[in-house]
Tab-separated table of C-alpha atoms in Angstrom:
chain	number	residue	atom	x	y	z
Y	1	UNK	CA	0.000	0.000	0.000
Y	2	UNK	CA	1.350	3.554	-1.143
Y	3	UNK	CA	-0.253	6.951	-0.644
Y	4	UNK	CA	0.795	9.358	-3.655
Y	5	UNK	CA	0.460	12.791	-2.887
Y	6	UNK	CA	-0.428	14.394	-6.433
Y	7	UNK	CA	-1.626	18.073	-5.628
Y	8	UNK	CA	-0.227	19.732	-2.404
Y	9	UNK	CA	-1.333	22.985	-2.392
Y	10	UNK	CA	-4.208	24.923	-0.881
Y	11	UNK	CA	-6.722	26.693	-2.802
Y	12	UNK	CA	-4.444	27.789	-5.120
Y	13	UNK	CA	-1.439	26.219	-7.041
Y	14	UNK	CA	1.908	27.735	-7.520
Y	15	UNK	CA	4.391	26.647	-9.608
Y	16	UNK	CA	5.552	23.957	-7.588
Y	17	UNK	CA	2.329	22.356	-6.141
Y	18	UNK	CA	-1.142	22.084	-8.296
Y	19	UNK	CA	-4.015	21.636	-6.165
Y	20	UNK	CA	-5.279	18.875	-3.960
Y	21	UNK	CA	-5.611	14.967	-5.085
Y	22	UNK	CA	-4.478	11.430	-3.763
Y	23	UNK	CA	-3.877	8.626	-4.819
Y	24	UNK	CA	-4.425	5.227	-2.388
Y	25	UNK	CA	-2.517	2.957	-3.968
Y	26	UNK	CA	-3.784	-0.148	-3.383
Y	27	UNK	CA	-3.166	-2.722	-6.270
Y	28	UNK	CA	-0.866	-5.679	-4.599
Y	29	UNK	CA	-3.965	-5.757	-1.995
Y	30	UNK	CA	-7.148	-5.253	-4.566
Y	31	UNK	CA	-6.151	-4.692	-7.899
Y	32	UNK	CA	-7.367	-0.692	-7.764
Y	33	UNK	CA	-6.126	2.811	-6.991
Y	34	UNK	CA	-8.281	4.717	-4.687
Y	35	UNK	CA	-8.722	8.444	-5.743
Y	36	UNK	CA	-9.333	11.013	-3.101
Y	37	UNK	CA	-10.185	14.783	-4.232
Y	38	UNK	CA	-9.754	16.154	-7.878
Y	39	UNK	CA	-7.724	19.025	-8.233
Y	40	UNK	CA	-7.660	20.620	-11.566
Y	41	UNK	CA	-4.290	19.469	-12.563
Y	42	UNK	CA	-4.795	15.804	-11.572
Y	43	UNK	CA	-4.826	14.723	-15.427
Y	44	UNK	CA	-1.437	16.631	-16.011
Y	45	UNK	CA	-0.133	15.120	-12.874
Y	46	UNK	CA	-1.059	11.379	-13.467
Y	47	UNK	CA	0.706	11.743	-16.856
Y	48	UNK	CA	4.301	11.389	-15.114
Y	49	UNK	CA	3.248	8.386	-13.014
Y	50	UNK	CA	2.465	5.028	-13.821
Y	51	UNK	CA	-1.297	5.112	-12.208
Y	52	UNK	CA	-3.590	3.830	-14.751
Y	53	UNK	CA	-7.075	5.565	-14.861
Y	54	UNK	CA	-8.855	2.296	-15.514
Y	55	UNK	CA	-7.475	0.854	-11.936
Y	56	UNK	CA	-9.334	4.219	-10.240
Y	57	UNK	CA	-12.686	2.546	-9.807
Y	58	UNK	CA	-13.685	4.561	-6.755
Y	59	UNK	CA	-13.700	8.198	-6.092
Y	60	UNK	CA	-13.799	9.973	-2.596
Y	61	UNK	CA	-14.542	13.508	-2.871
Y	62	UNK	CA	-14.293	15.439	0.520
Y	63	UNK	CA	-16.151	18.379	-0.255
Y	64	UNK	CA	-16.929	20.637	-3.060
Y	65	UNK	CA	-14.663	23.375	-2.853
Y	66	UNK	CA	-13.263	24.407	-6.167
Y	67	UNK	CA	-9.488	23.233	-5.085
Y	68	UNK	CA	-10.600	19.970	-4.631
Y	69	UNK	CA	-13.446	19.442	-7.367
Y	70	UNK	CA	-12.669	21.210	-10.632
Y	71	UNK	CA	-10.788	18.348	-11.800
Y	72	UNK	CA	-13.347	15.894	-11.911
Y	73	UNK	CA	-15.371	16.284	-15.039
Y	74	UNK	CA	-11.997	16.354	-17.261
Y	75	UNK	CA	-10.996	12.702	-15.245
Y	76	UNK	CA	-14.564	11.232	-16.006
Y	77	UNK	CA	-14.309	12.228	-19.304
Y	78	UNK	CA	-10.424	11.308	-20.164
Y	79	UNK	CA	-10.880	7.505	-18.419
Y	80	UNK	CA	-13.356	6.913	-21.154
Y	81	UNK	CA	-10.572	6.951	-23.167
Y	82	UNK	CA	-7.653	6.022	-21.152
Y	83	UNK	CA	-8.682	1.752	-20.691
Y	84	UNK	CA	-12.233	2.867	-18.804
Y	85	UNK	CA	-14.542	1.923	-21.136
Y	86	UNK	CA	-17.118	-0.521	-19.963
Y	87	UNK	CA	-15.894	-0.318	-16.162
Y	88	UNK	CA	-18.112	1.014	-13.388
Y	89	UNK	CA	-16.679	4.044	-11.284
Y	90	UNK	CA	-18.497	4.885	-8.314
Y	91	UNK	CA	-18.034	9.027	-6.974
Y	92	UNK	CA	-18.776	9.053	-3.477
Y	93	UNK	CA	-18.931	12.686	-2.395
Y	94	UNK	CA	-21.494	15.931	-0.554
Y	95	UNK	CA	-24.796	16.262	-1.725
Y	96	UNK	CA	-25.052	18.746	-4.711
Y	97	UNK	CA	-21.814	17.169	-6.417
Y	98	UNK	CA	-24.077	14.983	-9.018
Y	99	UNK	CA	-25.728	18.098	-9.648
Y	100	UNK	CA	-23.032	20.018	-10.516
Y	101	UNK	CA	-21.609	16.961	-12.763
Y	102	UNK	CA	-25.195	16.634	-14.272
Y	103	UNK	CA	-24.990	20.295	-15.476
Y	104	UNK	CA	-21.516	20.521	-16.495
Y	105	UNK	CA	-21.445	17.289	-18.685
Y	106	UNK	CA	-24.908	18.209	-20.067
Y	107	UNK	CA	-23.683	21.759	-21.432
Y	108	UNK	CA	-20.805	20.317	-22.535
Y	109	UNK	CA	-22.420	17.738	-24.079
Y	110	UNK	CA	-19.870	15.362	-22.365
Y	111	UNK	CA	-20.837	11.385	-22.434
Y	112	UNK	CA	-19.238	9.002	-21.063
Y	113	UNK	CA	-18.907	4.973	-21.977
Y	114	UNK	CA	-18.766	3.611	-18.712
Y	115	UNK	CA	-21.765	3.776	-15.805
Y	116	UNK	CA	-21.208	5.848	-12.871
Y	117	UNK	CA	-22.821	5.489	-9.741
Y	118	UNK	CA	-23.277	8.316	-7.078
Y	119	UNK	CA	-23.332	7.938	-3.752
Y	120	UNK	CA	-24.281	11.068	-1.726
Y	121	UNK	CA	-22.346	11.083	1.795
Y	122	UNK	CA	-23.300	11.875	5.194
Y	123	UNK	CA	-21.709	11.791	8.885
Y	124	UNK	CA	-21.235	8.406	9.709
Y	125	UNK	CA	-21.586	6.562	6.782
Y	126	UNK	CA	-19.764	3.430	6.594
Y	127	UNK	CA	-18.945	1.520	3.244
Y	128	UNK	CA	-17.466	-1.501	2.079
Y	129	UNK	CA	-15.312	-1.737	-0.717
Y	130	UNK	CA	-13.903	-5.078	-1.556
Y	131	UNK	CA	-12.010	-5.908	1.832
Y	132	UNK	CA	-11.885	-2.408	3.105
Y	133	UNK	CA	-13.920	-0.677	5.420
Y	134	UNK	CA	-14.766	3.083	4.806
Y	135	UNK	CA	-16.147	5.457	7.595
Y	136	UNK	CA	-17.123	9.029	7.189
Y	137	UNK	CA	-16.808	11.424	9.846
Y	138	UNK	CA	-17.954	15.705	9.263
Y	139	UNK	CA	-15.318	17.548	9.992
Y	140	UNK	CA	-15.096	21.806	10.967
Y	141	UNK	CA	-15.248	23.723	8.032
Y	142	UNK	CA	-17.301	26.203	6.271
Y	143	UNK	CA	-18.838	23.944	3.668
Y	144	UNK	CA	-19.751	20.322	4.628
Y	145	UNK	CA	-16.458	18.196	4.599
Y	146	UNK	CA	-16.174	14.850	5.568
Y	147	UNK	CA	-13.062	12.863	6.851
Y	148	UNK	CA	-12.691	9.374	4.993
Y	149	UNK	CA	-11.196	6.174	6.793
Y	150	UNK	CA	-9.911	3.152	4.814
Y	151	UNK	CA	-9.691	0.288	6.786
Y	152	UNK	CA	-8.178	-3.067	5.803
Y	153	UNK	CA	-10.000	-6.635	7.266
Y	154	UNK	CA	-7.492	-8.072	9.273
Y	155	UNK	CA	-6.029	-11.469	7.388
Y	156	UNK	CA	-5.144	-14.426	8.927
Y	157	UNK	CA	-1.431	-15.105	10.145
Y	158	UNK	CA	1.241	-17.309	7.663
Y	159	UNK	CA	0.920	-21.178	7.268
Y	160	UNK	CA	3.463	-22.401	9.825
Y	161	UNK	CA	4.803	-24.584	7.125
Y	162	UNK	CA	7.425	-26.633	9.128
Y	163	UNK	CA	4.399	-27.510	11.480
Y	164	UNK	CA	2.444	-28.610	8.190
Y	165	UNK	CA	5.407	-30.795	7.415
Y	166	UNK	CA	6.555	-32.297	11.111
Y	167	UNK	CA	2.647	-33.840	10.435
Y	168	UNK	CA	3.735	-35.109	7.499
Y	169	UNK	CA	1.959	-32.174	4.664
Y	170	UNK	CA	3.938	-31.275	2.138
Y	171	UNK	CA	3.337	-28.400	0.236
Y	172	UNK	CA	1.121	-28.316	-2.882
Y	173	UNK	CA	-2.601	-26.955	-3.538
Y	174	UNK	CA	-3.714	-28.767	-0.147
Y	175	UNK	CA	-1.956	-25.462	1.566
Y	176	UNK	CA	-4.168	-22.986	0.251
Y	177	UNK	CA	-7.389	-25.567	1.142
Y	178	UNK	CA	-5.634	-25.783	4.619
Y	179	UNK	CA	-5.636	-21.844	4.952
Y	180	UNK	CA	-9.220	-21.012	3.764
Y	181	UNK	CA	-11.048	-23.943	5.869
Y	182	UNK	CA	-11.685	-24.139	9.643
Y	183	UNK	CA	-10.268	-27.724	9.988
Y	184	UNK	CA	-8.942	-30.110	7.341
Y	185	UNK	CA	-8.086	-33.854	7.113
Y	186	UNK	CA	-5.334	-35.413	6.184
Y	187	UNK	CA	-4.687	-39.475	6.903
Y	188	UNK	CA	-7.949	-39.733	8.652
Y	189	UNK	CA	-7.006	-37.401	11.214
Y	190	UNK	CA	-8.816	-33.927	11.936
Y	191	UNK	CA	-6.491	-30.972	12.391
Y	192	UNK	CA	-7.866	-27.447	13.080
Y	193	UNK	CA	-6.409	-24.470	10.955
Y	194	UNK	CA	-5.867	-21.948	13.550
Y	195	UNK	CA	-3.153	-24.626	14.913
Y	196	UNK	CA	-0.989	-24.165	11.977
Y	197	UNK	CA	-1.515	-20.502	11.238
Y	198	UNK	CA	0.911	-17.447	12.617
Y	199	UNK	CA	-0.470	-14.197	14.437
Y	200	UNK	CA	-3.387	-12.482	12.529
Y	201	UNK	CA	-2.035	-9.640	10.300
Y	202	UNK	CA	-3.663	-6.557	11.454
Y	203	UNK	CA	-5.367	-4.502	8.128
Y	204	UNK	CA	-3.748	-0.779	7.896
Y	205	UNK	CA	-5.790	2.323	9.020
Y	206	UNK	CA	-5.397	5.424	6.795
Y	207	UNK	CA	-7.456	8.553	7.593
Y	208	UNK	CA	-7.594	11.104	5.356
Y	209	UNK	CA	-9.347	14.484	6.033
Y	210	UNK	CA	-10.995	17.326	3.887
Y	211	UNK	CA	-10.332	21.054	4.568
Y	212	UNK	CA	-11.079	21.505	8.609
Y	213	UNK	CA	-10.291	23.397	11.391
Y	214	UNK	CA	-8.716	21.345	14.147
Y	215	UNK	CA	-11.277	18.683	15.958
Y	216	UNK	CA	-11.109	18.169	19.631
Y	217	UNK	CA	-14.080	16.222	19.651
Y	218	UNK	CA	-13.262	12.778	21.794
Y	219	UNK	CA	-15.063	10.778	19.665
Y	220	UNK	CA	-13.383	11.711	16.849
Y	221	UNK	CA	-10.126	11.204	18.730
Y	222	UNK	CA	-10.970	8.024	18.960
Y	223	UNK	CA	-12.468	7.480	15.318
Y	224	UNK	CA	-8.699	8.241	13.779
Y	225	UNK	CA	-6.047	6.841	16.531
Y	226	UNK	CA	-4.104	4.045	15.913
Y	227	UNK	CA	-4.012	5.044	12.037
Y	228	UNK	CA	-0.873	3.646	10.422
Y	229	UNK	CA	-0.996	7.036	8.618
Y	230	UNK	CA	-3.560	10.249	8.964
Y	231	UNK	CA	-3.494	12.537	5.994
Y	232	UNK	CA	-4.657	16.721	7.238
Y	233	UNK	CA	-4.359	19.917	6.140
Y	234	UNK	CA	-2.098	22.092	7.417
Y	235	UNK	CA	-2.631	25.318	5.535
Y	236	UNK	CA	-1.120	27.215	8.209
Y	237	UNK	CA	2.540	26.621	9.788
Y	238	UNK	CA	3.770	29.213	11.346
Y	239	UNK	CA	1.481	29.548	14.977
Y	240	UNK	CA	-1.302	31.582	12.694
Y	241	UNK	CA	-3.884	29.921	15.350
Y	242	UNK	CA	-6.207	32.761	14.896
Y	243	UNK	CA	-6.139	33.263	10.836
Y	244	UNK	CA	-6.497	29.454	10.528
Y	245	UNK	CA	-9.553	29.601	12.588
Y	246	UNK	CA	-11.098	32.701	10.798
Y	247	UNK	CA	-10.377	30.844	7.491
Y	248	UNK	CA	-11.873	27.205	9.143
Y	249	UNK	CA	-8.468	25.358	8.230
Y	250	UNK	CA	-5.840	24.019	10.389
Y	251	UNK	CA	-2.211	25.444	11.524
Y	252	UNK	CA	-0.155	22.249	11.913
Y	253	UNK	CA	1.076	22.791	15.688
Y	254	UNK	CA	-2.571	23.297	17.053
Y	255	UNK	CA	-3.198	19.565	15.317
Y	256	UNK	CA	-0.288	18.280	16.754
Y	257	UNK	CA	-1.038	19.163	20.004
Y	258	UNK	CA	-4.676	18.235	20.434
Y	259	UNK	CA	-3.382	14.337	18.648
Y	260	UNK	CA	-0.543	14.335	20.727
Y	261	UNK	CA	-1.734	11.232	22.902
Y	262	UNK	CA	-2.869	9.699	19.901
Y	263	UNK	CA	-1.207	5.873	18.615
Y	264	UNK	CA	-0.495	7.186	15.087
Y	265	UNK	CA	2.927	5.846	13.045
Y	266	UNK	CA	2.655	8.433	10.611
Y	267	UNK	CA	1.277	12.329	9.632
Y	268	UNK	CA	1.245	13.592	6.228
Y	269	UNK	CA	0.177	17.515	6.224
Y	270	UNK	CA	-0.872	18.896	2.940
Y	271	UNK	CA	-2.954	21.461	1.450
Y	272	UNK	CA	0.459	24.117	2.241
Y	273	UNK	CA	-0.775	27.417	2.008
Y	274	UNK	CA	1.713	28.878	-1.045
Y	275	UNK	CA	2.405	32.340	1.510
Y	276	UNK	CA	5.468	30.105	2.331
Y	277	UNK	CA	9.003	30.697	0.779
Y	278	UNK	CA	10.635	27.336	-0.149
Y	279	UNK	CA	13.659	28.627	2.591
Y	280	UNK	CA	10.969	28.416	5.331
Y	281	UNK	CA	9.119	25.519	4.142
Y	282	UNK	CA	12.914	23.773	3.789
Y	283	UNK	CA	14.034	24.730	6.994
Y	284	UNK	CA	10.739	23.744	8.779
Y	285	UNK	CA	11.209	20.378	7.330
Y	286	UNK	CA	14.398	19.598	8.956
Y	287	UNK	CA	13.557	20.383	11.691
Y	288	UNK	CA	10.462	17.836	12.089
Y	289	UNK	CA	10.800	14.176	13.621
Y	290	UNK	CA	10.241	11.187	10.826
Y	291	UNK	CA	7.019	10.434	11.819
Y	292	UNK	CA	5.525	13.634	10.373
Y	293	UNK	CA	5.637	14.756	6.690
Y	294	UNK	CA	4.929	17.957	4.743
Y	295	UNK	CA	3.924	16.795	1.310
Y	296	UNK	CA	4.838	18.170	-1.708
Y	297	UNK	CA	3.912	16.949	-5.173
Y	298	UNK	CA	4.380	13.106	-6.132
Y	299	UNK	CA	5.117	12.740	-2.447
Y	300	UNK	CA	5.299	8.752	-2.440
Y	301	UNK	CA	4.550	6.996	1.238
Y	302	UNK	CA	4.844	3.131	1.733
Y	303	UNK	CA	2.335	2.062	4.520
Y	304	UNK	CA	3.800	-1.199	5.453
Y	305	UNK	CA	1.864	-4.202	6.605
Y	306	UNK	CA	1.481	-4.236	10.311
Y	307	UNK	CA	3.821	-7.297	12.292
């Protein structure tokens, strides 16, 4: 699993970051990159990677602010071309976001060759896509936006194979029957799976928010810890505490410090507010621990299974 930062910067681009989008990569695990937000340069941006717009299947827009929307009608409309014909795509996303594609592609006169589904979000929703679990949460901002959690089932633990063998199993086809069964025979003897099987692998938690101010809220404290990796705006660095709350967005040492008891392995901050000169943005990097990124475009993360 990979996140791939593709669009950085908030509300408007600059010349080094175009606006916001993300890419879950999650093809070893299910065959299909996850697509969060749609900035206007995502088309442009996904040219100089390898992501194939017939593996995004599923779209997760926050909310409908320009930054993170005005990309989406040009993506529809290129994956018709780019491998998508004939494969559903499913936009999850605020209510009025159909409405707003129904207009656009009608005055346009924009078709596409592949059914879409749209499913209109609300606070939380919970989803199921393939083996991952997807809850909503509303977040602080001045339009409706929603914070979206991907959560992998858990999977059982590793064959112990020199177990399977001291019984006299050697390996073939019978292993995989032996894995997806609750007991197996073998010489007239009953054996239960769960015997021969290592710890269960724990699925990865990735949390990903739309624009917000900071959330104390407990239960949303609770919603989001032990993420393997939560994904926030920080469109203000610099102690701006008041200015980020006039402007309902978050300054990245107020978020800190309200998740500081949190069991997280890993922050990404994005949506950087282009005020910033690349000195202070450079020297504010170096000086943060590993655990906690500022993204920048094609910002590549590997979420590693958890042990």
């Amino acid at each position: 699993m990979y996140i791939n930062i593709l669009g950085s910067a908030a509300g408007l681009p600059s010349k080094t970051r175009k606006t916001q989008s993300i890419i879950l990569d999650m093809v070893n695990e299910i065959n299909e990159y996850f697509l969060i937000d749609v900035g206007e340069a995502l088309q442009h941006q996904l040219l100089k990677t390898s992501i194939k717009p017939s593996k995004i299947n599923h779209v997760f827009i926050t909310h409908l602010h320009g930054d993170h929307i005005y990309g989406l009608p040009g993506f529809l409309s290129s994956r018709a071309h780019q491998g998508g014909e004939g494969k559903p795509l499913t936009v999850y996303g605020p209510k009025g976001l159909k409405e707003w594609l129904d207009i656009t592609f009608s005055v346009s006169e924009t078709t596409l060759n592949y059914p879409v589904d749209f499913i209109e979000i609300s606070d939380g929703d919970q989803f199921k896509v393939k083996n991952v679990d997807i809850t909503l949460k509303k977040l602080n901002h001045n339009i409706d936006s929603f914070l979206y959690i991907f959560k992998e089932e858990n999977q059982k633990g590793a064959l112990n194979v020199d177990k399977l063998k001291s019984e006299g199993i050697q390996p073939g086809p019978i292993y995989s029957e032996i894995k997806e069964s609750e007991t197996f025979m073998y010489n007239n003897k009953v054996y239960f799976t769960k015997d021969f099987l290592g710890p269960e692998i724990k699925g990865r938690k990735i949390a990903i928010h739309g624009d917000t101010r900071p959330v104390e809220d407990i239960n949303y404290l609770n919603l989001i810890n032990h993420s393997d990796c939560i994904i926030h705006e920080a469109t203000f660095l610099d102690y701006e505490y008041e200015k980020a709350n006039d402007y309902y967005h978050s300054e990245i040492h107020k978020v800190l410090d309200i998740q500081k008891d949190l069991n997280v392995k890993k922050y990404i901050f994005t949506h950087i507010s282009n005020r910033y000169e690349e000195d202070f943005l450079r020297q504010f990097i170096n000086n943060l621990p590993n655990d906690i990124l500022i993204a920048h475009d094609f910002l590549k993360v590997e979420i590693p299974r958890k042990i």
